[in-house]
């Protein structure tokens, strides 16, 4: 009888373990933090960084991409000591300039591989692409192992150009090419500020490979449609330019555009987008 009981107990524990490996949710987010600009006055980074950190911790992000942040801003966010981050400055591939960084919970995820590329005709070195005139644009990526499920996936964080129409169009094509090259058929999460609304060619190009989580969430999308507020509390927020895309290996349980504010001030000029996903 004791042997039978132990066998049954072992079967139950094994079943629970198997179920947990298949169904562990991941809270994913993308957040354009607005670069550290003293000219923003009351909305400058020193006046809002604690609100950014509080938002991240309250909503219990597991892994998220950031855009625009300079190195000092990333170091401030990393004061949330449950997180580590990876990313390179767009100006030199090291620490200079804005980053498209990836933050992840250290006790849940382990980086197995990582890299960066630029949104240009020469993606292996810093530079502007096509009709972009302002800035270099960078994408950072990493291959992670989820230590809770022992499953691997790729995560990409990117920021498209805000001026160059052709640069945005070609960046969509480049993202599809690079994701296929780097991740092949493995699970993929792509997050970023695309400076593009859903009907544009570049967003549709990405959707030939990945699902827009806004469109495939099991629960109805939460919050406003738009993701840009320009630091105006009464902004209409009707233009969706920040995205989370996932490959077919993920189910999207819920999707939301978060509108947290303190004293009628937003923590950034973009709203964070958050999803809860499960890898099949």
Coordinates of C-alpha atoms in Angstrom, one line a residue:
X1 CA 0.0 0.0 0.0
X2 CA 2.8 2.4 0.9
X3 CA 4.5 1.7 -2.4
X4 CA 1.3 2.3 -4.3
X5 CA 0.8 5.6 -2.5
X6 CA 4.3 6.8 -3.3
X7 CA 3.8 5.9 -6.9
X8 CA 0.6 7.8 -7.1
X9 CA 2.2 10.8 -5.3
X10 CA 5.0 10.7 -7.8
X11 CA 2.6 10.7 -10.7
X12 CA 0.7 13.7 -9.3
X13 CA 3.9 15.7 -8.7
X14 CA 5.2 14.9 -12.2
X15 CA 1.9 15.9 -13.7
X16 CA 1.9 19.2 -11.8
X17 CA 5.5 19.8 -12.9
X18 CA 4.6 19.1 -16.5
X19 CA 1.6 21.4 -16.4
X20 CA 3.7 24.2 -14.8
X21 CA 6.3 24.0 -17.5
X22 CA 3.6 24.3 -20.2
X23 CA 1.5 27.1 -18.7
X24 CA 3.8 29.6 -16.8
X25 CA 2.7 33.1 -17.8
X26 CA 5.2 35.8 -18.7
X27 CA 4.3 39.5 -18.2
X28 CA 5.9 41.3 -21.1
X29 CA 6.0 45.1 -21.7
X30 CA 7.4 47.8 -23.9
X31 CA 8.1 51.3 -22.6
X32 CA 9.6 54.3 -24.3
X33 CA 11.0 56.1 -21.3
X34 CA 11.7 59.5 -23.1
X35 CA 15.4 60.4 -23.0
X36 CA 16.9 62.4 -20.2
X37 CA 16.3 65.9 -21.5
X38 CA 16.7 68.9 -19.0
X39 CA 14.5 70.9 -21.3
X40 CA 11.5 68.9 -20.3
X41 CA 11.3 70.9 -17.1
X42 CA 8.8 69.3 -14.6
X43 CA 8.7 66.2 -16.8
X44 CA 12.5 65.8 -16.9
X45 CA 13.8 62.4 -15.9
X46 CA 14.9 63.2 -12.3
X47 CA 11.3 64.2 -11.6
X48 CA 9.7 61.0 -12.9
X49 CA 12.2 58.2 -12.6
X50 CA 10.7 57.0 -9.3
X51 CA 7.2 56.8 -10.9
X52 CA 8.6 54.8 -13.7
X53 CA 10.2 52.3 -11.3
X54 CA 7.1 52.1 -9.2
X55 CA 4.9 51.4 -12.2
X56 CA 7.2 48.5 -13.4
X57 CA 7.3 46.9 -9.9
X58 CA 3.5 47.4 -9.3
X59 CA 2.5 45.7 -12.5
X60 CA 5.0 43.0 -11.9
X61 CA 6.8 43.0 -15.3
X62 CA 8.9 39.9 -15.9
X63 CA 10.7 41.1 -19.0
X64 CA 10.4 44.4 -21.0
X65 CA 12.0 46.5 -23.6
X66 CA 12.8 50.2 -23.3
X67 CA 13.4 52.8 -25.9
X68 CA 15.2 56.2 -25.9
X69 CA 16.8 55.7 -22.5
X70 CA 20.4 56.8 -22.0
X71 CA 22.8 54.8 -19.9
X72 CA 22.2 56.8 -16.7
X73 CA 18.5 56.2 -17.1
X74 CA 19.0 52.5 -17.5
X75 CA 21.2 52.4 -14.4
X76 CA 18.4 54.2 -12.5
X77 CA 15.8 51.6 -13.6
X78 CA 18.3 48.8 -12.7
X79 CA 18.0 50.0 -9.1
X80 CA 15.0 47.6 -9.2
X81 CA 17.5 44.9 -8.1
X82 CA 15.3 42.0 -9.3
X83 CA 16.2 43.1 -12.8
X84 CA 19.3 43.0 -15.0
X85 CA 19.5 44.6 -18.5
X86 CA 21.2 44.2 -21.8
X87 CA 21.6 46.8 -24.5
X88 CA 24.1 49.0 -26.4
X89 CA 24.1 52.7 -27.2
X90 CA 23.1 53.5 -30.7
X91 CA 25.9 55.9 -31.3
X92 CA 28.9 53.6 -30.8
X93 CA 27.5 50.1 -30.0
X94 CA 28.7 50.6 -26.4
X95 CA 27.2 53.1 -24.0
X96 CA 26.9 56.3 -26.1
X97 CA 23.4 57.5 -27.1
X98 CA 20.0 56.1 -26.7
X99 CA 19.4 52.4 -26.1
X100 CA 16.8 49.9 -27.1
X101 CA 17.5 47.9 -23.9
X102 CA 16.0 44.7 -22.5
X103 CA 15.3 44.3 -18.8
X104 CA 14.6 40.8 -17.4
X105 CA 14.1 39.3 -14.0
X106 CA 17.4 37.7 -13.0
X107 CA 15.9 34.8 -11.0
X108 CA 13.6 33.8 -13.9
X109 CA 15.6 34.3 -17.1
X110 CA 19.1 33.6 -18.3
X111 CA 20.7 35.1 -21.4
X112 CA 22.2 32.5 -23.7
X113 CA 23.1 34.8 -26.6
X114 CA 22.7 38.4 -27.5
X115 CA 23.5 41.1 -30.0
X116 CA 22.7 44.3 -31.7
X117 CA 22.1 45.6 -35.2
X118 CA 21.3 49.0 -36.7
X119 CA 18.3 49.9 -38.9
X120 CA 20.3 50.8 -42.0
X121 CA 21.7 49.4 -45.2
X122 CA 24.8 48.4 -43.1
X123 CA 23.2 46.8 -40.0
X124 CA 26.4 45.5 -38.5
X125 CA 27.8 49.0 -37.7
X126 CA 26.5 52.2 -36.3
X127 CA 24.8 54.5 -38.8
X128 CA 21.7 56.0 -40.2
X129 CA 19.5 54.3 -42.7
X130 CA 17.7 55.3 -45.9
X131 CA 16.1 58.8 -45.5
X132 CA 16.7 59.0 -41.8
X133 CA 18.5 62.3 -41.0
X134 CA 18.4 62.6 -37.2
X135 CA 19.7 59.6 -35.6
X136 CA 21.2 56.1 -35.7
X137 CA 18.5 53.5 -34.8
X138 CA 19.4 50.3 -33.1
X139 CA 17.8 47.0 -32.2
X140 CA 19.0 44.9 -29.3
X141 CA 18.2 41.2 -29.0
X142 CA 18.8 38.3 -26.7
X143 CA 18.1 34.6 -26.5
X144 CA 16.7 33.7 -23.1
X145 CA 16.0 30.5 -21.2
X146 CA 13.0 30.7 -18.9
X147 CA 14.3 29.0 -15.8
X148 CA 10.8 28.1 -14.7
X149 CA 9.9 26.2 -17.9
X150 CA 13.3 25.4 -19.3
X151 CA 12.1 26.8 -22.7
X152 CA 14.1 29.2 -24.8
X153 CA 12.8 32.2 -26.7
X154 CA 14.2 35.3 -28.5
X155 CA 13.4 38.9 -27.4
X156 CA 14.0 42.0 -29.7
X157 CA 13.6 45.6 -28.6
X158 CA 13.7 48.3 -31.3
X159 CA 12.9 52.0 -32.0
X160 CA 12.1 53.0 -35.6
X161 CA 12.9 56.5 -37.0
X162 CA 10.4 59.3 -36.4
X163 CA 11.2 61.3 -39.6
X164 CA 12.2 59.0 -42.4
X165 CA 9.2 57.5 -44.2
X166 CA 11.4 55.2 -46.2
X167 CA 13.5 54.4 -43.2
X168 CA 10.4 53.1 -41.3
X169 CA 9.3 51.1 -44.3
X170 CA 12.7 49.5 -44.8
X171 CA 13.1 48.9 -41.1
X172 CA 10.0 46.7 -41.1
X173 CA 11.5 44.6 -43.9
X174 CA 14.9 44.5 -42.1
X175 CA 13.3 43.3 -38.8
X176 CA 11.6 40.4 -40.6
X177 CA 14.9 39.5 -42.3
X178 CA 17.0 39.7 -39.1
X179 CA 14.5 37.8 -36.9
X180 CA 14.5 35.0 -39.5
X181 CA 18.3 35.0 -39.6
X182 CA 18.8 35.2 -35.8
X183 CA 15.9 33.2 -34.3
X184 CA 15.0 31.0 -37.3
X185 CA 11.9 29.0 -36.2
X186 CA 12.3 29.6 -32.5
X187 CA 9.8 31.5 -30.3
X188 CA 10.1 35.3 -30.7
X189 CA 8.9 38.4 -28.8
X190 CA 9.4 41.7 -30.6
X191 CA 8.7 45.0 -28.7
X192 CA 9.2 48.6 -29.6
X193 CA 8.2 52.1 -30.6
X194 CA 7.7 51.8 -34.4
X195 CA 6.6 55.5 -34.8
X196 CA 4.0 53.9 -37.1
X197 CA 0.3 53.2 -36.9
X198 CA -1.2 49.8 -37.6
X199 CA -2.3 50.4 -41.2
X200 CA 1.3 51.3 -42.4
X201 CA 3.3 49.0 -44.6
X202 CA 6.0 48.4 -42.1
X203 CA 3.6 47.2 -39.4
X204 CA 1.9 44.9 -41.9
X205 CA 5.2 43.6 -43.0
X206 CA 6.1 42.5 -39.5
X207 CA 2.7 40.9 -39.2
X208 CA 3.6 38.5 -42.1
X209 CA 5.9 36.9 -39.5
X210 CA 4.6 37.7 -36.1
X211 CA 1.2 38.4 -34.4
X212 CA 0.3 41.8 -33.1
X213 CA -0.8 41.0 -29.5
X214 CA -3.4 43.7 -29.7
X215 CA -5.3 41.7 -32.3
X216 CA -5.0 38.2 -30.8
X217 CA -5.5 38.7 -27.1
X218 CA -8.0 36.3 -25.5
X219 CA -9.4 39.2 -23.3
X220 CA -10.4 42.4 -25.0
X221 CA -7.6 45.0 -25.2
X222 CA -7.6 47.2 -22.0
X223 CA -7.0 50.9 -21.9
X224 CA -6.8 53.5 -24.7
X225 CA -6.1 52.7 -28.3
X226 CA -3.2 55.1 -28.5
X227 CA 0.2 54.9 -26.8
X228 CA 1.6 58.5 -27.1
X229 CA 0.6 61.3 -24.7
X230 CA 3.3 64.0 -25.3
X231 CA 3.3 64.5 -21.5
X232 CA -0.3 65.9 -21.8
X233 CA -2.7 64.4 -19.3
X234 CA -5.7 65.3 -21.6
X235 CA -4.1 63.9 -24.7
X236 CA -6.6 61.9 -26.9
X237 CA -4.2 59.0 -27.3
X238 CA -5.7 57.7 -30.4
X239 CA -2.5 56.7 -32.3
X240 CA -1.0 53.3 -31.5
X241 CA 2.7 53.4 -32.3
X242 CA 4.1 51.1 -29.5
X243 CA 3.8 47.4 -30.1
X244 CA 4.4 43.9 -28.8
X245 CA 4.5 41.1 -31.4
X246 CA 4.8 37.4 -30.7
X247 CA 5.4 34.3 -32.8
X248 CA 2.8 31.6 -33.2
X249 CA 4.3 29.7 -30.2
X250 CA 2.7 32.1 -27.8
X251 CA -0.9 32.5 -26.6
X252 CA -1.8 36.0 -25.6
X253 CA -3.9 36.0 -22.4
X254 CA -4.4 39.8 -22.1
X255 CA -3.2 43.1 -23.5
X256 CA -3.3 46.5 -22.1
X257 CA -2.1 50.1 -22.5
X258 CA -1.4 51.3 -19.0
X259 CA -2.4 54.9 -18.0
X260 CA -0.8 55.2 -14.6
X261 CA -0.3 58.8 -13.5
X262 CA 0.6 60.7 -10.4
X263 CA -0.8 64.2 -9.7
X264 CA -2.0 64.2 -13.4
X265 CA 1.5 63.6 -14.7
X266 CA 2.5 60.6 -16.7
X267 CA 5.8 58.9 -16.0
X268 CA 6.8 59.2 -19.7
X269 CA 5.5 60.7 -22.9
X270 CA 4.5 57.2 -24.0
X271 CA 2.3 54.8 -22.2
X272 CA 3.7 51.3 -21.5
X273 CA 2.1 48.4 -23.3
X274 CA 1.8 45.2 -21.3
X275 CA 0.7 41.7 -22.2
X276 CA 0.5 38.4 -20.4
X277 CA 1.6 35.5 -22.6
X278 CA 2.1 31.8 -22.4
X279 CA 4.5 29.8 -24.5
X280 CA 2.7 26.7 -25.9

